[in-house]
Tab-separated table of C-alpha atoms and ligand atoms in Angstrom:
chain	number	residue	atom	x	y	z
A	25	UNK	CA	94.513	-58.590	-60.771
A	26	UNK	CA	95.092	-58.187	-64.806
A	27	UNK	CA	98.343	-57.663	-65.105
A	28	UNK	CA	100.844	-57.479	-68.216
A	29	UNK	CA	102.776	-59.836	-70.280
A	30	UNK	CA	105.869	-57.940	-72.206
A	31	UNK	CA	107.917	-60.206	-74.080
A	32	UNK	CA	111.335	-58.905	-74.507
A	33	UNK	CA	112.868	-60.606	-78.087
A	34	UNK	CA	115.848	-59.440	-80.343
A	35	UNK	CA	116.090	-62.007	-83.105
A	36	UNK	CA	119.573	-61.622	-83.087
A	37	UNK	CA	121.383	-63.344	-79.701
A	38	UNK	CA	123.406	-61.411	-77.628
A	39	UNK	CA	122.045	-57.485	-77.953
A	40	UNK	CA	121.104	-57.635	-74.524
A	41	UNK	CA	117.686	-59.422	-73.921
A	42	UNK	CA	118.296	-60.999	-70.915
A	43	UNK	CA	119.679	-57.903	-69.201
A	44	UNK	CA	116.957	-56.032	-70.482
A	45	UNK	CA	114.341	-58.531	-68.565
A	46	UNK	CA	116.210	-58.963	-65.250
A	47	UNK	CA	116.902	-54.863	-65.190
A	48	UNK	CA	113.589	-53.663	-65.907
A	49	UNK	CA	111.743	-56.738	-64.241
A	50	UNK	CA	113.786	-55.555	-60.761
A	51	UNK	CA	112.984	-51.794	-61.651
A	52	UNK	CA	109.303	-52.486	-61.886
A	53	UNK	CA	109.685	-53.901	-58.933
A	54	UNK	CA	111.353	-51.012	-57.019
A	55	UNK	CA	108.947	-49.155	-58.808
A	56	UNK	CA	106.107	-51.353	-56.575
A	57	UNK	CA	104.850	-53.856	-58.552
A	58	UNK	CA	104.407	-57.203	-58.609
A	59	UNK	CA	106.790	-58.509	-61.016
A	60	UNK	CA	107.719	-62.164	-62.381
A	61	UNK	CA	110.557	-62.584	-65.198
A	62	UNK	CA	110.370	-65.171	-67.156
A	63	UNK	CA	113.190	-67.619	-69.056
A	64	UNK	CA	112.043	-68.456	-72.370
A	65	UNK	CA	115.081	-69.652	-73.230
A	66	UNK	CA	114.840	-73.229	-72.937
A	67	UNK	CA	118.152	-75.156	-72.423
A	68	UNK	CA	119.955	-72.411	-72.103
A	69	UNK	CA	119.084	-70.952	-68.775
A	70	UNK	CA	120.568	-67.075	-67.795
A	71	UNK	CA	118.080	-65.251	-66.015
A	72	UNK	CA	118.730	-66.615	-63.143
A	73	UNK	CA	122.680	-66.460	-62.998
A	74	UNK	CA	122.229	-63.112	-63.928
A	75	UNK	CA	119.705	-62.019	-61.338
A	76	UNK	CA	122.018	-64.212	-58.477
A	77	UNK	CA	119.482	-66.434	-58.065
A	78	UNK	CA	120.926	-69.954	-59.300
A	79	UNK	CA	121.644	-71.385	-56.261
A	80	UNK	CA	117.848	-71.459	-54.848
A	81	UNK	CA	116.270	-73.317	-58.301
A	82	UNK	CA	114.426	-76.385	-57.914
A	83	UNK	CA	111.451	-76.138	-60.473
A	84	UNK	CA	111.795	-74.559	-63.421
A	85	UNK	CA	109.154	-73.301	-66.309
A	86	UNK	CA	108.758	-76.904	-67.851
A	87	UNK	CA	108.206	-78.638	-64.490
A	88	UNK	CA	105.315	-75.845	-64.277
A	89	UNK	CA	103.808	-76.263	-67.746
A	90	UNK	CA	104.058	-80.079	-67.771
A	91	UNK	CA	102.029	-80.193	-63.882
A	92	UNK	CA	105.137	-81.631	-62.275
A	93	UNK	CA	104.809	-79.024	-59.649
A	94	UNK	CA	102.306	-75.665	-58.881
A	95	UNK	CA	103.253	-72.048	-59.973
A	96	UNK	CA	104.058	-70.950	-56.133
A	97	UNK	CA	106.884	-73.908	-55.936
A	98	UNK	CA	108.797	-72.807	-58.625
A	99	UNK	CA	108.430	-69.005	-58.238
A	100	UNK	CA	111.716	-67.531	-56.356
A	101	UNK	CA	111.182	-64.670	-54.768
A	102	UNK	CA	113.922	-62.230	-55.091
A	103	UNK	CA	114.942	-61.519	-51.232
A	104	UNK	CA	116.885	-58.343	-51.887
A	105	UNK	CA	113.812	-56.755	-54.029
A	106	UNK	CA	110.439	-56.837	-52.773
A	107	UNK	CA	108.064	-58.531	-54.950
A	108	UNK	CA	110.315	-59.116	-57.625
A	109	UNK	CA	110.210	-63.290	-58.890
A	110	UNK	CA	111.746	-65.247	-61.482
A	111	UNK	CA	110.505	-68.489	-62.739
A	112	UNK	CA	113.955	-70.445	-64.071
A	113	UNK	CA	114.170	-72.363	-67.668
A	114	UNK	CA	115.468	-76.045	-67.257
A	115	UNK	CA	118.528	-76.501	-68.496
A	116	UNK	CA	118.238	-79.648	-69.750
A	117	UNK	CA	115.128	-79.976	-71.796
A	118	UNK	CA	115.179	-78.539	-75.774
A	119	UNK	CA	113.246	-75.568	-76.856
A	120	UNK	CA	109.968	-78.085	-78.282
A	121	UNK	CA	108.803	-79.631	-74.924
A	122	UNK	CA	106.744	-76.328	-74.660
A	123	UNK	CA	103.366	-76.042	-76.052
A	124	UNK	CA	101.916	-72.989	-76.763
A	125	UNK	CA	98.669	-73.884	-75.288
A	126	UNK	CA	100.531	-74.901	-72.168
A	127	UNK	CA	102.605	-71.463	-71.910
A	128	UNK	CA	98.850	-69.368	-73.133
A	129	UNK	CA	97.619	-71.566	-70.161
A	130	UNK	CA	100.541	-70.512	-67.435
A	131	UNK	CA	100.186	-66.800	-69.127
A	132	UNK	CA	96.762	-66.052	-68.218
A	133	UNK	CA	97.499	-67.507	-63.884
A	134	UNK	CA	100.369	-65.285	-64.085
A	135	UNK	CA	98.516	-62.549	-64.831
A	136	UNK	CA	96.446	-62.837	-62.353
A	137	UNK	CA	99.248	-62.555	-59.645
A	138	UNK	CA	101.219	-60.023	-60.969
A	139	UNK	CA	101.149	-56.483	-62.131
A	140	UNK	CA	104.274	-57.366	-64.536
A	141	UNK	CA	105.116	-60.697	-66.594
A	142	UNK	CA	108.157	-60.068	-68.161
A	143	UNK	CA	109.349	-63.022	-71.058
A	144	UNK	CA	113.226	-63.259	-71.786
A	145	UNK	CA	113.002	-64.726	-75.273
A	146	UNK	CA	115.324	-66.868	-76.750
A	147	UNK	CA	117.355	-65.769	-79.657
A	148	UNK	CA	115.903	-66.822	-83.083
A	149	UNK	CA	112.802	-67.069	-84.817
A	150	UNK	CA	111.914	-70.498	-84.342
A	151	UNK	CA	109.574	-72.437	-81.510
A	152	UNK	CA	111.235	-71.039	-78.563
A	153	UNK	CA	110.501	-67.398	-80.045
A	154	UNK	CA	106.775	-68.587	-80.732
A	155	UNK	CA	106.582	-69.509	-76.927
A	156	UNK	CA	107.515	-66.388	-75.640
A	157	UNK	CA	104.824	-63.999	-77.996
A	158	UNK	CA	102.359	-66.423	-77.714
A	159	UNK	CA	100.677	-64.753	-74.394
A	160	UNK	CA	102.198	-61.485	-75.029
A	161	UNK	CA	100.327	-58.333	-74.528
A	162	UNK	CA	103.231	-56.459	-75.312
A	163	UNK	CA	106.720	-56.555	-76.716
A	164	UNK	CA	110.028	-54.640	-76.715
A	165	UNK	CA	112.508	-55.291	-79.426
A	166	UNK	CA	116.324	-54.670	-77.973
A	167	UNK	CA	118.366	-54.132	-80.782
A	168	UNK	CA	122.505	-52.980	-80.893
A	169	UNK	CA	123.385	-50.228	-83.399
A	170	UNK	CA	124.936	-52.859	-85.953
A	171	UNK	CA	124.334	-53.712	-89.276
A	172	UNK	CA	122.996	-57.652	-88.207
A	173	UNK	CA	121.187	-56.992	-85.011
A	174	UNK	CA	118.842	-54.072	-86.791
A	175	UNK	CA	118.199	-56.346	-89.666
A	176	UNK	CA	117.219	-59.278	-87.476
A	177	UNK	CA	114.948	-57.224	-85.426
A	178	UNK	CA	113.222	-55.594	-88.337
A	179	UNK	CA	112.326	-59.282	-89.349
A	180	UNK	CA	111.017	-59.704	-85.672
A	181	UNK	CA	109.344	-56.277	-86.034
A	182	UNK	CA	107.393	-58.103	-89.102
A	183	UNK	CA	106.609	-61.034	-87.173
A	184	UNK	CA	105.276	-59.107	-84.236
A	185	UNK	CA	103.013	-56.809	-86.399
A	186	UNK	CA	101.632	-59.616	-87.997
A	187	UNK	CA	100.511	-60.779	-84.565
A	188	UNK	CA	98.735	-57.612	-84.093
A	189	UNK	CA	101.362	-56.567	-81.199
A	190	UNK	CA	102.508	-53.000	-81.841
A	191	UNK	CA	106.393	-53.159	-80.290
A	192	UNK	CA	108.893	-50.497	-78.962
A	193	UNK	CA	112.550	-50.554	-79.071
A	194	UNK	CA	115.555	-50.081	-76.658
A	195	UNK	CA	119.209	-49.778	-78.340
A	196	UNK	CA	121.529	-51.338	-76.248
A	197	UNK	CA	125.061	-50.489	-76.569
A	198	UNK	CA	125.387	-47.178	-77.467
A	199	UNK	CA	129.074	-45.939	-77.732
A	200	UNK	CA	128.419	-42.217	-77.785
A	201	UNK	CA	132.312	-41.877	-78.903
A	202	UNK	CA	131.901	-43.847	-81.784
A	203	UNK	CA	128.550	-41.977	-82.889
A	204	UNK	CA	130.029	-39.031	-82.805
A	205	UNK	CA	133.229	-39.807	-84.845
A	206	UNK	CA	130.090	-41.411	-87.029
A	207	UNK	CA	131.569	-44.912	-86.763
A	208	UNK	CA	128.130	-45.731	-85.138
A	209	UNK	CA	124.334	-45.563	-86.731
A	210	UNK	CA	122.947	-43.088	-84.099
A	211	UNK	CA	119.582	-43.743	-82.603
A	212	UNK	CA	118.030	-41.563	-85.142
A	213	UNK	CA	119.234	-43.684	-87.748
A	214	UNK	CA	118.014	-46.384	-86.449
A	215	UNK	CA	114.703	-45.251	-85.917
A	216	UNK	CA	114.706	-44.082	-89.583
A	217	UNK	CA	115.122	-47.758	-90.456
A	218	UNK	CA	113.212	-49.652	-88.337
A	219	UNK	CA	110.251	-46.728	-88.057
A	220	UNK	CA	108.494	-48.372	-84.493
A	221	UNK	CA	108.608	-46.017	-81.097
A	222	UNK	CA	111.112	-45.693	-78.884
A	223	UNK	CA	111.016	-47.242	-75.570
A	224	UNK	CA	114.954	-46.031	-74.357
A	225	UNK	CA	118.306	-46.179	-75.271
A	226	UNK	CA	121.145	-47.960	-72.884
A	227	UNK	CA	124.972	-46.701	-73.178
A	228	UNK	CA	127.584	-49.642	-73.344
A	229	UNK	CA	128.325	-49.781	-69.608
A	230	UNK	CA	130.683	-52.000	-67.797
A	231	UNK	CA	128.634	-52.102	-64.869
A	232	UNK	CA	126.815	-54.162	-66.721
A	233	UNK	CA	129.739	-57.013	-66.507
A	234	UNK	CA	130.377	-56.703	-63.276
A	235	UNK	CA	126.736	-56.559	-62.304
A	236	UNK	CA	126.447	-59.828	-64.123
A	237	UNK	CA	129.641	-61.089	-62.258
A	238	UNK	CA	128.503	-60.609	-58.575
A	239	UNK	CA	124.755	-61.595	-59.657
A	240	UNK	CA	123.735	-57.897	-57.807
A	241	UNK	CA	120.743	-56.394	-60.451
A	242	UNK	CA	122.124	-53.745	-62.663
A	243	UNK	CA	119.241	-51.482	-61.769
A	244	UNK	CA	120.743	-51.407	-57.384
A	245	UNK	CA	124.142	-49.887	-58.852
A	246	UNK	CA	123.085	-46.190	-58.655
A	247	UNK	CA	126.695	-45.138	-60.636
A	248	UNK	CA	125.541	-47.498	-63.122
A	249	UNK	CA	124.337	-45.666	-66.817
A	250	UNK	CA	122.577	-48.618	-68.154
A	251	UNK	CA	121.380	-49.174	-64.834
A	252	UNK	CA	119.842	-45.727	-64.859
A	253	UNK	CA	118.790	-46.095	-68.280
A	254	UNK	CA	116.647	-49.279	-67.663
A	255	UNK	CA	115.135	-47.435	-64.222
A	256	UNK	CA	113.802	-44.931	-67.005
A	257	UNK	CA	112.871	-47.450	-69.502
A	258	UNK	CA	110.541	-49.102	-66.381
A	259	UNK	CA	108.764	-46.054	-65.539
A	260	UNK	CA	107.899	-45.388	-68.773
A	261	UNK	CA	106.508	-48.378	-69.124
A	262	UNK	CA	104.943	-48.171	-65.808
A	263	UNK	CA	102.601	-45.190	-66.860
A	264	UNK	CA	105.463	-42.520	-66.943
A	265	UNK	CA	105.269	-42.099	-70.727
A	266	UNK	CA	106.276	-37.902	-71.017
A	267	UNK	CA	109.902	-39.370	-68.842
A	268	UNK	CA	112.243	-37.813	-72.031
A	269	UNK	CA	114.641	-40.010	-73.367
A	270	UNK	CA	118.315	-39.698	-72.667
A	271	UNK	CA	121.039	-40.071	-75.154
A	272	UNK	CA	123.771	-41.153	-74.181
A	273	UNK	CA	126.467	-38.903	-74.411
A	274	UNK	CA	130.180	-38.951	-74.105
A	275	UNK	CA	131.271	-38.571	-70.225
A	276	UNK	CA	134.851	-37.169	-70.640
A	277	UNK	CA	135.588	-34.284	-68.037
A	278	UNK	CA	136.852	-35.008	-65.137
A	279	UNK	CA	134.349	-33.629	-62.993
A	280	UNK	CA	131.569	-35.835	-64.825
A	281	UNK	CA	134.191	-38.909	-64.539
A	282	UNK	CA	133.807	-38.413	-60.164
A	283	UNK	CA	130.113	-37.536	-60.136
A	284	UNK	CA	129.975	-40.386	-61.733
A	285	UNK	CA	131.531	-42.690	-59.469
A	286	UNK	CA	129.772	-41.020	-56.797
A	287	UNK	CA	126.120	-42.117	-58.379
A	288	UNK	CA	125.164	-38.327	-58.348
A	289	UNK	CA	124.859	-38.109	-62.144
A	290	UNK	CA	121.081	-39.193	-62.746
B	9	UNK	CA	135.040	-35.167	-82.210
B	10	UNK	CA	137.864	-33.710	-85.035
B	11	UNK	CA	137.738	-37.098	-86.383
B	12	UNK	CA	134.152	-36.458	-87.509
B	13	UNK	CA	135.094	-33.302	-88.792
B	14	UNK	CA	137.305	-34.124	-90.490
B	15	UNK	CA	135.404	-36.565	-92.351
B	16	UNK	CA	133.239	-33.950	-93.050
B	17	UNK	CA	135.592	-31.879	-95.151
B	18	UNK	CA	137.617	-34.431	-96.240
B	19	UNK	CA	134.064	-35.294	-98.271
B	20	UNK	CA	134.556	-39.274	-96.855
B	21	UNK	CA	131.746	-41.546	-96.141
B	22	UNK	CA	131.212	-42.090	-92.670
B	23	UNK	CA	130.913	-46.082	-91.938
B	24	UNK	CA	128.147	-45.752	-90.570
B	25	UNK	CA	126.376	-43.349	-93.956
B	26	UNK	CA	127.516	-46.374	-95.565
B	27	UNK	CA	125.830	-49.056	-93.278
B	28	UNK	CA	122.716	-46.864	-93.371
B	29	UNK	CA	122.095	-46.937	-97.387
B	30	UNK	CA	123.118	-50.801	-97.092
B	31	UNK	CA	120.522	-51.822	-94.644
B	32	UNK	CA	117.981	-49.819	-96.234
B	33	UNK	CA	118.528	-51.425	-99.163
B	34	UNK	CA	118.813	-54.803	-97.931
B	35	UNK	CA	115.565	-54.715	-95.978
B	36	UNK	CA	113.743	-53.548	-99.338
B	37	UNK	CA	115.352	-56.587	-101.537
B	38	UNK	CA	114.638	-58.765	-98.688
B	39	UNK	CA	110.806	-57.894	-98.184
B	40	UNK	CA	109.768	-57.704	-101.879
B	41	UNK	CA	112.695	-60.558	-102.911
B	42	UNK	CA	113.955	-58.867	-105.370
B	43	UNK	CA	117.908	-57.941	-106.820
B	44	UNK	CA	119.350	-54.640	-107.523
B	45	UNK	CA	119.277	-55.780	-111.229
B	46	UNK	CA	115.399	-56.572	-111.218
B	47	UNK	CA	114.782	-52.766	-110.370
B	48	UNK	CA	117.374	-51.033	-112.497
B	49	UNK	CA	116.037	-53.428	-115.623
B	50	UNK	CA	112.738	-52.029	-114.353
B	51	UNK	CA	113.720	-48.213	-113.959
B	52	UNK	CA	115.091	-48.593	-117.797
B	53	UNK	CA	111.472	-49.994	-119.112
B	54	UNK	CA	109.825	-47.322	-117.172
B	55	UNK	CA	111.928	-44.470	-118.311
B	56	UNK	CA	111.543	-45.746	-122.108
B	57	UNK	CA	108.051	-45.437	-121.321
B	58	UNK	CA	107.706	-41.753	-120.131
B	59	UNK	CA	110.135	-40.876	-122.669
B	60	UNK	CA	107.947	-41.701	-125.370
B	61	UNK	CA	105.325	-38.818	-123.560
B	62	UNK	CA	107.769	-36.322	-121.673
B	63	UNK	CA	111.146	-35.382	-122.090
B	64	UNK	CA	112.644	-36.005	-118.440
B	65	UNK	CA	115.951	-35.731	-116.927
B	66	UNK	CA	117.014	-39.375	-116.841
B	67	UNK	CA	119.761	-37.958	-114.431
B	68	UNK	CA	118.053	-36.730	-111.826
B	69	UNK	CA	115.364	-39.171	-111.369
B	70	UNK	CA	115.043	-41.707	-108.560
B	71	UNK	CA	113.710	-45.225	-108.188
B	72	UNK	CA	112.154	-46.170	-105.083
B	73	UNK	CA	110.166	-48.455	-102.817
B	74	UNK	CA	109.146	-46.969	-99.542
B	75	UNK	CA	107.812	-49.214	-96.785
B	76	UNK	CA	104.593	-48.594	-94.894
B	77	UNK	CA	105.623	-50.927	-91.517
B	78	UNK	CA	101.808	-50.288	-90.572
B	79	UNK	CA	100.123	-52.034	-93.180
B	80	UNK	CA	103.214	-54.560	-94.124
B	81	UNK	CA	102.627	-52.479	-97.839
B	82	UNK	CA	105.701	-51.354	-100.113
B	83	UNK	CA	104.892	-48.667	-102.636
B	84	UNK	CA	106.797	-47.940	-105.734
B	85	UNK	CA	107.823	-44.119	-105.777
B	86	UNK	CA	109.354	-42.873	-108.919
B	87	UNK	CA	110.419	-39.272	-108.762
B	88	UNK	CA	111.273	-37.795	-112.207
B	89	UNK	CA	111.532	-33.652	-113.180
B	90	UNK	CA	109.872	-33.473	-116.520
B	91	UNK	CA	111.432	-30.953	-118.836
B	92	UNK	CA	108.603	-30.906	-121.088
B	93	UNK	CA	105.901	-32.523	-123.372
B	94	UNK	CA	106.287	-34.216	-126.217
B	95	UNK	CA	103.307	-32.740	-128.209
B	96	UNK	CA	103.014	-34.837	-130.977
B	97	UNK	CA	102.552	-37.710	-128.493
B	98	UNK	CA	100.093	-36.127	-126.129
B	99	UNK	CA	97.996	-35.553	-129.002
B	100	UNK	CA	98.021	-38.503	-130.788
B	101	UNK	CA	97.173	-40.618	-127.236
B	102	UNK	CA	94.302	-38.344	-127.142
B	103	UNK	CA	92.924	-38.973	-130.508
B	104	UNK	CA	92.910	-42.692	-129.258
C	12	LIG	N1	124.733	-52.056	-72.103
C	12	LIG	C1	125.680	-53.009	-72.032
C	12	LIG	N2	126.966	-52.677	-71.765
C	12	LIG	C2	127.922	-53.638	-71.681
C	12	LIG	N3	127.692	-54.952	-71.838
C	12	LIG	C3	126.448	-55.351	-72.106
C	12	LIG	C4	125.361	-54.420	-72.209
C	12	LIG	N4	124.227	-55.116	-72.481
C	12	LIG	C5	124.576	-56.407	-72.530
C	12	LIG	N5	125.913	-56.576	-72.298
C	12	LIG	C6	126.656	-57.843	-72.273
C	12	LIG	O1	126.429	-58.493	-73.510
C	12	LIG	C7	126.340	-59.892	-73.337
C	12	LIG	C8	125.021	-60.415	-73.887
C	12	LIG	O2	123.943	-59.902	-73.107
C	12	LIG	P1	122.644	-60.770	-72.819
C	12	LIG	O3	123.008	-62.104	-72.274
C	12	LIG	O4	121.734	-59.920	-72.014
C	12	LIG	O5	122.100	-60.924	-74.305
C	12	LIG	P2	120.915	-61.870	-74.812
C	12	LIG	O6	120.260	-61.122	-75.914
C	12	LIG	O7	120.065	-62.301	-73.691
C	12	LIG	O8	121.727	-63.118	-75.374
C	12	LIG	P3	121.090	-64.525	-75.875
C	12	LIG	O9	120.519	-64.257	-77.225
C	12	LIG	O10	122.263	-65.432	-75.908
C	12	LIG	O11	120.051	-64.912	-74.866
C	12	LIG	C9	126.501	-60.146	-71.848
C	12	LIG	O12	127.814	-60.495	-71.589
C	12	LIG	C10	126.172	-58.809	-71.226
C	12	LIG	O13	126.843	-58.623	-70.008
C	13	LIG	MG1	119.473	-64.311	-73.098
């Protein structure tokens, strides 16, 4: 197998990278791939709280890199999703025990396993953020439609082109409301900025919250909109490039409000 | 929805017209590292200098630097209506 190392980054912390990686790393998976997610972010491990899969860690990423233990020991699988696994980041290491050559040399046996190697980079530009690219064969750039988070991932953008990797956005966060009072760049205006393609565009949800609270992946909550967002996002990057994108756009009827909380809207 | 009307009669900036021309312009004066000041100073030199040639509308005219995120280039793109020659000028540059 040759499979695919995406490296999800922002820049900016917060926008939404690590529910970008556990969403469309479980919709790949649903999707029937093999699929690994990886936490990048050194010290400050998330991945696998947010995936509900912090009680069954007992090797993490540097234990793998640094021979402590093999690949297979600190994969867990993800028993709700078929073939979906996450390798964990140790909590209590920094960001520098990494070496690129080490992650380059986990990079190229994960690709042999898996269809999917998805990176959950660390906020910043610094060595953790080095890490994560260093095997990448692809990246995705999640940005929020505010003033910071665009200007920290056009700097990212810069750094990625100058590695040769060509990256796509999602913009996370949407309020639909507040883009169409014009309190809120729209996606086109953010594409106008930061000129790369677009990969998807994910509605502030709070699904998202409580998806995060009971550890149950966004992308199983069919009423979810970001949810059904990132299930788009994954097919189009699982070959399914003419899937349109969907704005977001405001839900206020009533009749929308209970299709909604049925999981019929799609 | 009649908020944004609103603001569109009422002739009012959106907040979010206004973050649009401000990150534009940031991400120009942060790629090339210069001020606001380095490329008005610069858009007076140049317009001295097509002045002595053309008579242009030093209204209308617009200073800009577009970026080419494919090639990590930044071109200079000065847009000016010219309202005619200044003859004397022309000829004497050709004579030269
Ligand atoms: N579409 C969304 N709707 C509502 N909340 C969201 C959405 N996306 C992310 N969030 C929330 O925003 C917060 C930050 O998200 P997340 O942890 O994924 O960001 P991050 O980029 O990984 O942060 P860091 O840089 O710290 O690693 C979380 O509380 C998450 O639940
Ligand atoms: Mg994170």
């Amino acid at each position: 197998m040759e499979g695919k190392i995406i490296v999800v980054t922002s820049g900016k912390g917060g926008v939404g990278k690590t529910t970008a990686t556990a969403s469309i790393g479980a919709a790949l998976a649903l999707e029937g791939n093999r699929v690994a997610v990886i936490d990048m972010d050194i010290g400050l491990r998330n991945l696998d709280i947010v995936l509900g899969l912090e009680n069954r860690i007992v090797f993490n990423i540097v234990d793998v890199v640094n021979k402590r233990c093999n690949l297979s020991q600190a994969l867990i699988r993800d028993r709700r999703i078929e073939n979906l696994f996450l390798v964990p980041a140790s909590q209590s290491d920094n960001k520098d025990v990494l070496t690129t050559l080490g992650v380059q040399r986990l990079a190229k046996q994960l690709k042999s396993e898996f269809n999917y190697v998805i990176m959950d980079s660390p906020a910043g530009i610094e060595k953790g953020f080095e890490n994560s690219v260093v095997a990448a064969d692809e990246a995705i750039v999640v940005c929020t439609p505010d003033v910071s988070s665009i200007k920290d991932a056009d700097r990212v953008i810069g750094l990625l082109y100058a590695r040769s990797i060509t990256p796509r956005l999602i913009v996370n966060r949407i309020i639909p409301e507040m883009v169409v009072r014009g309190d809120m760049l729209s996606h086109e205006d953010v594409m106008d900025i930061l000129s790369i393609d677009l990969l998807g565009l994910v509605p502030m949800d709070d699904q998202v919250v409580i998806s995060t609270n009971t550890g149950v992946p966004l992308v199983m909550q069919n009423q979810s909109l970001a949810g059904q967002a990132f299930r788009r996002i994954a097919k189009r990057i699982n070959g399914e490039t003419d899937l349109p994108i969907q704005v977001p756009t405001m839900k206020t009827g009533i009749w929308s409000k209970i299709t909604q909380k049925l999981g019929l809207t799609k | 929805m009649l908020n944004g009307f609103m603001k569109k009669f009422s002739g009012k900036k959106s907040s979010k017209e206004t973050a649009k021309k401000r990150l534009q312009f940031a991400l120009v004066y942060d790629k090339l590292e210069i001020n606001e000041m380095t490329l008005e100073s610069l858009q007076k030199d140049i317009i001295e200098v097509i002045s002595k040639y053309f008579e242009i509308d030093t209204k209308s005219l617009q200073l800009e630097v577009q970026r080419e995120r494919d090639h990590e280039l930044s071109a200079l793109v000065f847009n000016t209506p010219i309202l005619c020659v200044k003859k004397n000028k022309a000829y004497n540059a050709q004579k030269i």
